[in-house]
CSV table of N, CA, C and O and ligand atoms in Angstrom, one decimal:
chain,number,residue,atom,x,y,z
A,698,MET,N,16.1,22.1,6.3
A,698,MET,CA,15.5,21.1,5.4
A,698,MET,C,14.3,20.4,5.9
A,698,MET,O,14.3,20.0,7.1
A,699,LYS,N,13.3,20.3,5.1
A,699,LYS,CA,12.1,19.7,5.6
A,699,LYS,C,12.2,18.2,5.3
A,699,LYS,O,12.3,17.7,4.2
A,700,THR,N,12.1,17.4,6.4
A,700,THR,CA,12.2,16.0,6.3
A,700,THR,C,10.9,15.3,6.6
A,700,THR,O,10.8,14.1,6.7
A,701,GLY,N,9.8,16.1,6.9
A,701,GLY,CA,8.5,15.6,7.3
A,701,GLY,C,7.9,14.7,6.2
A,701,GLY,O,8.2,14.8,5.1
A,702,HIS,N,7.1,13.8,6.7
A,702,HIS,CA,6.5,12.9,5.8
A,702,HIS,C,5.3,13.6,5.2
A,702,HIS,O,4.6,14.4,5.8
A,703,LYS,N,5.0,13.3,4.0
A,703,LYS,CA,3.8,13.9,3.4
A,703,LYS,C,2.5,13.2,3.7
A,703,LYS,O,2.6,12.0,4.1
A,704,GLU,N,1.4,13.9,3.5
A,704,GLU,CA,0.2,13.3,3.9
A,704,GLU,C,-0.2,12.1,3.0
A,704,GLU,O,0.0,12.2,1.8
A,705,ILE,N,-0.7,11.1,3.6
A,705,ILE,CA,-1.1,9.9,2.8
A,705,ILE,C,-2.5,9.6,3.2
A,705,ILE,O,-2.8,9.5,4.4
A,706,ILE,N,-3.3,9.4,2.2
A,706,ILE,CA,-4.7,9.1,2.4
A,706,ILE,C,-5.1,7.8,1.7
A,706,ILE,O,-4.6,7.5,0.6
A,707,CYS,N,-5.8,7.0,2.4
A,707,CYS,CA,-6.2,5.7,1.8
A,707,CYS,C,-7.1,6.0,0.6
A,707,CYS,O,-8.1,6.7,0.7
A,708,ASN,N,-6.7,5.4,-0.5
A,708,ASN,CA,-7.4,5.6,-1.8
A,708,ASN,C,-8.8,5.0,-1.7
A,708,ASN,O,-9.7,5.4,-2.4
A,709,CYS,N,-9.0,4.0,-0.8
A,709,CYS,CA,-10.2,3.2,-0.8
A,709,CYS,C,-11.3,3.9,0.1
A,709,CYS,O,-12.4,4.0,-0.4
A,710,CYS,N,-10.9,4.4,1.2
A,710,CYS,CA,-11.9,5.0,2.2
A,710,CYS,C,-11.7,6.4,2.5
A,710,CYS,O,-12.4,7.0,3.3
A,711,LYS,N,-10.6,7.0,2.0
A,711,LYS,CA,-10.2,8.4,2.3
A,711,LYS,C,-9.8,8.7,3.7
A,711,LYS,O,-9.7,9.9,4.1
A,712,LYS,N,-9.5,7.7,4.5
A,712,LYS,CA,-8.9,7.9,5.8
A,712,LYS,C,-7.5,8.4,5.7
A,712,LYS,O,-6.8,8.0,4.8
A,713,VAL,N,-7.2,9.4,6.5
A,713,VAL,CA,-5.8,9.9,6.6
A,713,VAL,C,-4.9,8.9,7.3
A,713,VAL,O,-5.1,8.7,8.5
A,714,VAL,N,-4.0,8.2,6.6
A,714,VAL,CA,-3.2,7.2,7.3
A,714,VAL,C,-1.9,7.8,7.7
A,714,VAL,O,-1.2,7.3,8.6
A,715,GLN,N,-1.6,9.0,7.2
A,715,GLN,CA,-0.3,9.6,7.5
A,715,GLN,C,-0.5,11.1,7.4
A,715,GLN,O,-0.7,11.6,6.4
A,716,LYS,N,-0.5,11.8,8.6
A,716,LYS,CA,-0.7,13.2,8.6
A,716,LYS,C,0.6,13.9,8.1
A,716,LYS,O,1.7,13.5,8.4
A,717,ASP,N,0.4,15.0,7.5
A,717,ASP,CA,1.5,15.8,6.9
A,717,ASP,C,2.4,16.2,8.0
A,717,ASP,O,2.1,16.8,9.0
A,718,GLY,N,3.7,15.8,7.9
A,718,GLY,CA,4.7,16.1,8.8
A,718,GLY,C,4.7,15.4,10.1
A,718,GLY,O,5.6,15.6,11.0
A,719,ALA,N,3.8,14.5,10.4
A,719,ALA,CA,3.7,13.8,11.6
A,719,ALA,C,4.5,12.5,11.6
A,719,ALA,O,4.8,12.0,10.5
A,720,VAL,N,4.8,12.0,12.8
A,720,VAL,CA,5.5,10.7,12.9
A,720,VAL,C,4.5,9.6,12.5
A,720,VAL,O,3.4,9.6,13.0
A,721,PRO,N,4.9,8.7,11.7
A,721,PRO,CA,4.0,7.6,11.3
A,721,PRO,C,3.5,6.8,12.5
A,721,PRO,O,4.4,6.4,13.3
A,722,ASN,N,2.2,6.6,12.6
A,722,ASN,CA,1.7,5.8,13.7
A,722,ASN,C,0.7,4.8,13.2
A,722,ASN,O,0.0,4.1,14.0
A,723,MET,N,0.6,4.6,11.9
A,723,MET,CA,-0.3,3.7,11.3
A,723,MET,C,0.4,3.0,10.1
A,723,MET,O,1.2,3.7,9.4
A,724,GLU,N,0.1,1.8,9.9
A,724,GLU,CA,0.7,1.1,8.8
A,724,GLU,C,-0.3,1.2,7.6
A,724,GLU,O,-1.5,1.2,7.8
A,725,TYR,N,0.2,1.2,6.4
A,725,TYR,CA,-0.6,1.1,5.3
A,725,TYR,C,0.1,0.4,4.1
A,725,TYR,O,1.3,0.2,4.3
A,726,LEU,N,-0.6,0.1,3.1
A,726,LEU,CA,0.0,-0.6,2.0
A,726,LEU,C,0.2,0.4,0.8
A,726,LEU,O,-0.8,1.1,0.4
A,727,HIS,N,1.4,0.5,0.4
A,727,HIS,CA,1.6,1.4,-0.8
A,727,HIS,C,1.9,0.5,-2.0
A,727,HIS,O,2.8,-0.4,-1.9
A,728,ILE,N,1.2,0.8,-3.1
A,728,ILE,CA,1.4,0.0,-4.3
A,728,ILE,C,1.8,0.9,-5.4
A,728,ILE,O,1.1,2.0,-5.6
A,729,GLN,N,2.9,0.6,-6.1
A,729,GLN,CA,3.2,1.3,-7.3
A,729,GLN,C,3.5,0.3,-8.4
A,729,GLN,O,4.2,-0.6,-8.2
A,730,LYS,N,2.8,0.5,-9.5
A,730,LYS,CA,3.0,-0.5,-10.6
A,730,LYS,C,3.2,0.2,-11.9
A,730,LYS,O,2.5,1.1,-12.3
A,731,GLU,N,4.3,-0.2,-12.5
A,731,GLU,CA,4.6,0.3,-13.8
A,731,GLU,C,4.1,-0.7,-14.8
A,731,GLU,O,4.6,-1.8,-14.9
A,732,TRP,N,3.0,-0.4,-15.5
A,732,TRP,CA,2.4,-1.4,-16.4
A,732,TRP,C,3.3,-1.4,-17.7
A,732,TRP,O,3.7,-0.4,-18.2
A,733,GLY,N,3.4,-2.6,-18.2
A,733,GLY,CA,4.3,-2.7,-19.4
A,733,GLY,C,3.5,-3.2,-20.6
A,733,GLY,O,2.3,-3.1,-20.7
A,734,TYR,N,4.3,-3.7,-21.5
A,734,TYR,CA,3.9,-4.0,-22.9
A,734,TYR,C,2.6,-4.9,-23.0
A,734,TYR,O,1.8,-4.7,-23.8
A,735,PHE,N,2.6,-5.9,-22.1
A,735,PHE,CA,1.5,-6.9,-22.2
A,735,PHE,C,0.2,-6.5,-21.5
A,735,PHE,O,-0.7,-7.2,-21.4
A,736,SER,N,0.2,-5.3,-20.9
A,736,SER,CA,-1.0,-4.8,-20.3
A,736,SER,C,-1.7,-3.8,-21.3
A,736,SER,O,-1.1,-3.4,-22.3
A,737,GLY,N,-2.9,-3.4,-20.9
A,737,GLY,CA,-3.6,-2.4,-21.7
A,737,GLY,C,-3.2,-1.0,-21.3
A,737,GLY,O,-3.8,-0.1,-21.8
A,738,LYS,N,-2.2,-0.9,-20.4
A,738,LYS,CA,-1.8,0.4,-19.8
A,738,LYS,C,-0.3,0.6,-20.1
A,738,LYS,O,0.4,1.1,-19.2
A,739,ASP,N,0.1,0.1,-21.2
A,739,ASP,CA,1.6,0.2,-21.5
A,739,ASP,C,2.2,1.5,-21.2
A,739,ASP,O,1.7,2.6,-21.7
A,740,GLY,N,3.2,1.6,-20.4
A,740,GLY,CA,3.9,2.8,-20.1
A,740,GLY,C,3.3,3.7,-19.0
A,740,GLY,O,3.8,4.8,-18.7
A,741,GLU,N,2.3,3.2,-18.4
A,741,GLU,CA,1.6,3.9,-17.3
A,741,GLU,C,2.1,3.5,-15.9
A,741,GLU,O,2.2,2.3,-15.7
A,742,ILE,N,2.4,4.5,-15.1
A,742,ILE,CA,2.7,4.1,-13.7
A,742,ILE,C,1.5,4.5,-12.8
A,742,ILE,O,1.0,5.6,-12.9
A,743,GLN,N,1.0,3.5,-12.1
A,743,GLN,CA,-0.1,3.8,-11.2
A,743,GLN,C,0.3,3.5,-9.8
A,743,GLN,O,1.2,2.7,-9.5
A,744,GLU,N,-0.2,4.3,-8.9
A,744,GLU,CA,0.2,4.3,-7.5
A,744,GLU,C,-1.0,4.5,-6.6
A,744,GLU,O,-1.9,5.3,-6.9
A,745,PHE,N,-1.1,3.8,-5.5
A,745,PHE,CA,-2.1,4.1,-4.5
A,745,PHE,C,-1.8,3.5,-3.1
A,745,PHE,O,-0.8,2.8,-3.0
A,746,ASP,N,-2.5,4.0,-2.1
A,746,ASP,CA,-2.2,3.6,-0.8
A,746,ASP,C,-3.5,3.1,-0.2
A,746,ASP,O,-4.6,3.6,-0.4
A,747,ILE,N,-3.4,2.1,0.6
A,747,ILE,CA,-4.6,1.4,1.2
A,747,ILE,C,-4.3,1.2,2.7
A,747,ILE,O,-3.3,0.8,3.1
A,748,CYS,N,-5.3,1.7,3.5
A,748,CYS,CA,-5.1,1.5,5.0
A,748,CYS,C,-5.3,0.1,5.4
A,748,CYS,O,-5.8,-0.8,4.6
A,749,GLU,N,-4.9,-0.2,6.6
A,749,GLU,CA,-5.0,-1.6,7.1
A,749,GLU,C,-6.3,-2.2,7.0
A,749,GLU,O,-6.5,-3.4,6.6
A,750,SER,N,-7.4,-1.5,7.4
A,750,SER,CA,-8.7,-2.1,7.5
A,750,SER,C,-9.2,-2.3,6.0
A,750,SER,O,-9.9,-3.4,5.8
A,751,CYS,N,-8.9,-1.5,5.1
A,751,CYS,CA,-9.3,-1.7,3.7
A,751,CYS,C,-8.5,-2.9,3.1
A,751,CYS,O,-9.1,-3.7,2.4
A,752,TYR,N,-7.3,-3.0,3.5
A,752,TYR,CA,-6.4,-4.1,3.1
A,752,TYR,C,-7.0,-5.4,3.6
A,752,TYR,O,-7.2,-6.4,2.8
A,753,ASP,N,-7.4,-5.5,4.9
A,753,ASP,CA,-8.0,-6.7,5.4
A,753,ASP,C,-9.3,-7.1,4.7
A,753,ASP,O,-9.5,-8.2,4.4
A,754,ALA,N,-10.1,-6.1,4.4
A,754,ALA,CA,-11.4,-6.3,3.7
A,754,ALA,C,-11.1,-6.8,2.3
A,754,ALA,O,-11.8,-7.7,1.8
A,755,TRP,N,-10.1,-6.2,1.7
A,755,TRP,CA,-9.7,-6.6,0.3
A,755,TRP,C,-9.2,-8.0,0.2
A,755,TRP,O,-9.7,-8.8,-0.6
A,756,VAL,N,-8.2,-8.4,1.1
A,756,VAL,CA,-7.7,-9.7,0.9
A,756,VAL,C,-8.6,-10.8,1.4
A,756,VAL,O,-8.5,-11.9,1.0
A,757,LYS,N,-9.6,-10.4,2.2
A,757,LYS,CA,-10.6,-11.4,2.6
A,757,LYS,C,-11.4,-11.9,1.4
A,757,LYS,O,-11.9,-13.0,1.4
A,758,GLY,N,-11.5,-11.1,0.3
A,758,GLY,CA,-12.2,-11.6,-0.9
A,758,GLY,C,-11.3,-12.4,-1.8
A,758,GLY,O,-11.8,-12.9,-2.8
A,759,PHE,N,-10.1,-12.6,-1.5
A,759,PHE,CA,-9.2,-13.4,-2.3
A,759,PHE,C,-9.7,-14.9,-2.3
A,759,PHE,O,-10.1,-15.4,-1.3
A,760,GLN,N,-9.5,-15.5,-3.5
A,760,GLN,CA,-9.8,-17.0,-3.6
A,760,GLN,C,-8.8,-17.8,-2.9
A,760,GLN,O,-9.0,-18.8,-2.3
A,761,ILE,N,-7.5,-17.3,-3.0
A,761,ILE,CA,-6.4,-18.0,-2.3
A,761,ILE,C,-6.0,-17.0,-1.2
A,761,ILE,O,-5.6,-15.9,-1.5
A,762,PRO,N,-6.0,-17.4,0.1
A,762,PRO,CA,-5.6,-16.5,1.1
A,762,PRO,C,-4.2,-16.0,1.0
A,762,PRO,O,-3.3,-16.8,0.5
A,763,VAL,N,-3.9,-14.8,1.5
A,763,VAL,CA,-2.5,-14.3,1.5
A,763,VAL,C,-1.6,-15.2,2.3
A,763,VAL,O,-2.0,-15.8,3.3
A,764,GLU,N,-0.4,-15.3,1.9
A,764,GLU,CA,0.6,-16.1,2.7
A,764,GLU,C,1.0,-15.3,3.8
A,764,GLU,O,1.3,-14.1,3.7
A,765,SER,N,1.1,-15.9,5.0
A,765,SER,CA,1.4,-15.1,6.2
A,765,SER,C,2.4,-15.9,7.1
A,765,SER,O,2.2,-17.1,7.3
A,766,ARG,N,3.4,-15.3,7.5
A,766,ARG,CA,4.3,-15.9,8.5
A,766,ARG,C,4.9,-14.9,9.4
A,766,ARG,O,4.9,-13.7,9.2
A,767,GLU,N,5.4,-15.4,10.5
A,767,GLU,CA,6.0,-14.6,11.5
A,767,GLU,C,7.3,-14.0,11.1
A,767,GLU,O,8.1,-14.7,10.4
A,768,VAL,N,7.6,-12.8,11.5
A,768,VAL,CA,8.9,-12.2,11.1
A,768,VAL,C,9.9,-12.8,12.1
A,768,VAL,O,9.7,-12.9,13.3
A,769,VAL,N,11.0,-13.3,11.4
A,769,VAL,CA,12.0,-13.9,12.2
A,769,VAL,C,13.1,-12.8,12.4
A,769,VAL,O,13.7,-12.4,11.4
A,770,GLU,N,13.4,-12.5,13.6
A,770,GLU,CA,14.5,-11.4,13.8
A,770,GLU,C,15.9,-12.1,13.7
A,770,GLU,O,16.1,-13.1,14.3
A,771,LEU,N,16.7,-11.4,13.0
A,771,LEU,CA,18.1,-11.9,12.8
A,771,LEU,C,18.9,-11.4,14.0
A,771,LEU,O,18.9,-10.3,14.4
A,772,MET,N,19.6,-12.4,14.6
A,772,MET,CA,20.4,-12.1,15.8
A,772,MET,C,21.8,-11.6,15.3
A,772,MET,O,22.3,-12.1,14.4
B,285,ZN,ZN1,-9.0,2.6,3.9
């Protein structure tokens, strides 16, 4: 049985963030959105992946900075 990860490419800059079948060594943002009734895209599911550097550049343009906090490990 093939359990390898499939190739993931950053939609923004086309960088390969996850090579086909390789062990993940890069983080990326995956977004999947099912648009509903109140949108102009009712019933559409959209999906994309963004690498970390594109993510950083993207959120830098936000009017309100992203909320950020340290991960607290549960003992
Ligand atoms: Zn990118």
